[in-house]
């Protein structure tokens, strides 16, 4: 696996004329529009990258975009790999390791999620302050010691300094933020009412099907992470989860999320 990661990173380095991104960005469901506004220097379709899995889910383009945001070099994943698509955890997290080898020193993650905290409303933006992992851990298996320790610490997974800066930016821009714990399940089913109540009881504020594996792997490598969820539905109300709604709410809140991401990147 570690050889494949190196080979893929080497391929990308050559294909992009040794473009060195400082920041990695993973854009979730309905949030891909942001990537279209990157001043792109190189765009690579996942299917053209040796070793890369290929995205299958509707609403996800599958490409890696290299370019500048606010004058800083970034690499953005427009579309991610989900465990529920049938990929193994090694595949789900493969791009994060590759981005690390390309030199990112900070990872921004985003997703669509279901609100569990009853004070949340559809369309809210939640800063992820911590997570609960209910998926298989992506670090199960022989430890790749060149990337990090066998038993990585998961305190402060979500960088406190970046959260504080996001708070200041949101105040300045008049953007309302929620804060909370993201519960990552496998999907692809949305939760039952009993499961939403269970997620609430164990301390969750939002439920989703992604992000946690990538964050664990980034933290294994000690890369600082900033994460945001768009609350696309409220799990404990009577409404029923629906993929189209998730995409629509994602796009609407995406503009506010983009403002926060841009300002954070500018100030890094
Ligand atoms: N549960 C899990 N994942 C989700 C949800 C949800 O309610 N909404 C959007 N992604």
GROMACS .gro file of N, CA and C and ligand atoms in nm, residues 29 111-116 182-183 185 187-191 196 199 206-210 230-235 241-242 246, ligand 1:
model
  103
   29UNK      N    1  -2.084   1.617  -0.060
   29UNK     CA    2  -2.205   1.617  -0.141
   29UNK      C    3  -2.265   1.757  -0.155
  111UNK      N    4  -1.877   1.817   0.448
  111UNK     CA    5  -1.974   1.712   0.420
  111UNK      C    6  -2.116   1.763   0.439
  112UNK      N    7  -2.209   1.684   0.391
  112UNK     CA    8  -2.351   1.706   0.420
  112UNK      C    9  -2.385   1.612   0.534
  113UNK      N   10  -2.463   1.660   0.629
  113UNK     CA   11  -2.498   1.569   0.739
  113UNK      C   12  -2.637   1.599   0.793
  114UNK      N   13  -2.686   1.504   0.870
  114UNK     CA   14  -2.819   1.517   0.929
  114UNK      C   15  -2.806   1.575   1.070
  115UNK      N   16  -2.882   1.679   1.099
  115UNK     CA   17  -2.877   1.738   1.232
  115UNK      C   18  -2.941   1.647   1.335
  116UNK      N   19  -2.873   1.634   1.448
  116UNK     CA   20  -2.927   1.557   1.560
  116UNK      C   21  -2.960   1.653   1.674
  182UNK      N   22  -1.955   1.524   1.515
  182UNK     CA   23  -1.999   1.453   1.395
  182UNK      C   24  -1.992   1.303   1.421
  183UNK      N   25  -2.103   1.235   1.399
  183UNK     CA   26  -2.105   1.089   1.416
  183UNK      C   27  -2.096   1.027   1.276
  185UNK      N   28  -2.124   0.718   1.047
  185UNK     CA   29  -2.172   0.580   1.030
  185UNK      C   30  -2.142   0.533   0.888
  187UNK      N   31  -2.361   0.428   0.658
  187UNK     CA   32  -2.461   0.440   0.555
  187UNK      C   33  -2.470   0.305   0.484
  188UNK      N   34  -2.536   0.295   0.367
  188UNK     CA   35  -2.599   0.404   0.295
  188UNK      C   36  -2.740   0.438   0.344
  189UNK      N   37  -2.793   0.365   0.440
  189UNK     CA   38  -2.925   0.403   0.491
  189UNK      C   39  -2.911   0.529   0.575
  190UNK      N   40  -3.007   0.620   0.563
  190UNK     CA   41  -3.019   0.725   0.663
  190UNK      C   42  -3.062   0.655   0.792
  191UNK      N   43  -3.047   0.722   0.904
  191UNK     CA   44  -3.073   0.657   1.032
  191UNK      C   45  -3.223   0.639   1.058
  196UNK      N   46  -3.116   0.794   1.539
  196UNK     CA   47  -3.090   0.937   1.563
  196UNK      C   48  -3.093   0.965   1.714
  199UNK      N   49  -2.771   0.836   1.856
  199UNK     CA   50  -2.659   0.927   1.825
  199UNK      C   51  -2.661   1.048   1.918
  206UNK      N   52  -2.448   1.580   1.478
  206UNK     CA   53  -2.480   1.561   1.337
  206UNK      C   54  -2.436   1.422   1.293
  207UNK      N   55  -2.510   1.365   1.199
  207UNK     CA   56  -2.482   1.229   1.152
  207UNK      C   57  -2.446   1.231   1.005
  208UNK      N   58  -2.344   1.158   0.969
  208UNK     CA   59  -2.305   1.151   0.828
  208UNK      C   60  -2.238   1.019   0.796
  209UNK      N   61  -2.195   1.008   0.670
  209UNK     CA   62  -2.142   0.880   0.619
  209UNK      C   63  -2.000   0.896   0.563
  210UNK      N   64  -1.929   1.000   0.607
  210UNK     CA   65  -1.796   1.022   0.549
  210UNK      C   66  -1.704   1.086   0.653
  230UNK      N   67  -2.262   2.073   0.648
  230UNK     CA   68  -2.386   2.143   0.613
  230UNK      C   69  -2.499   2.055   0.664
  231UNK      N   70  -2.584   2.113   0.746
  231UNK     CA   71  -2.697   2.037   0.801
  231UNK      C   72  -2.808   2.036   0.695
  232UNK      N   73  -2.828   1.920   0.633
  232UNK     CA   74  -2.921   1.916   0.519
  232UNK      C   75  -3.060   1.865   0.559
  233UNK      N   76  -3.071   1.812   0.677
  233UNK     CA   77  -3.200   1.762   0.724
  233UNK      C   78  -3.191   1.750   0.875
  234UNK      N   79  -3.305   1.744   0.941
  234UNK     CA   80  -3.304   1.731   1.086
  234UNK      C   81  -3.359   1.595   1.124
  235UNK      N   82  -3.270   1.510   1.171
  235UNK     CA   83  -3.302   1.369   1.189
  235UNK      C   84  -3.414   1.341   1.287
  241UNK      N   85  -3.505   1.165   0.507
  241UNK     CA   86  -3.383   1.197   0.433
  241UNK      C   87  -3.400   1.165   0.286
  242UNK      N   88  -3.343   1.250   0.201
  242UNK     CA   89  -3.363   1.235   0.057
  242UNK      C   90  -3.237   1.291  -0.010
  246UNK      N   91  -3.048   1.673   0.006
  246UNK     CA   92  -2.913   1.685   0.061
  246UNK      C   93  -2.827   1.767  -0.034
  269LIG     N1   94  -2.767   1.080   0.812
  269LIG     C1   95  -2.650   1.039   0.760
  269LIG     N2   96  -2.592   1.103   0.660
  269LIG     C2   97  -2.651   1.213   0.611
  269LIG     C3   98  -2.772   1.260   0.662
  269LIG     C4   99  -2.834   1.189   0.768
  269LIG     O1  100  -2.943   1.224   0.818
  269LIG     N3  101  -2.805   1.372   0.592
  269LIG     C5  102  -2.704   1.393   0.503
  269LIG     N4  103  -2.611   1.297   0.514
   0.00000   0.00000   0.00000
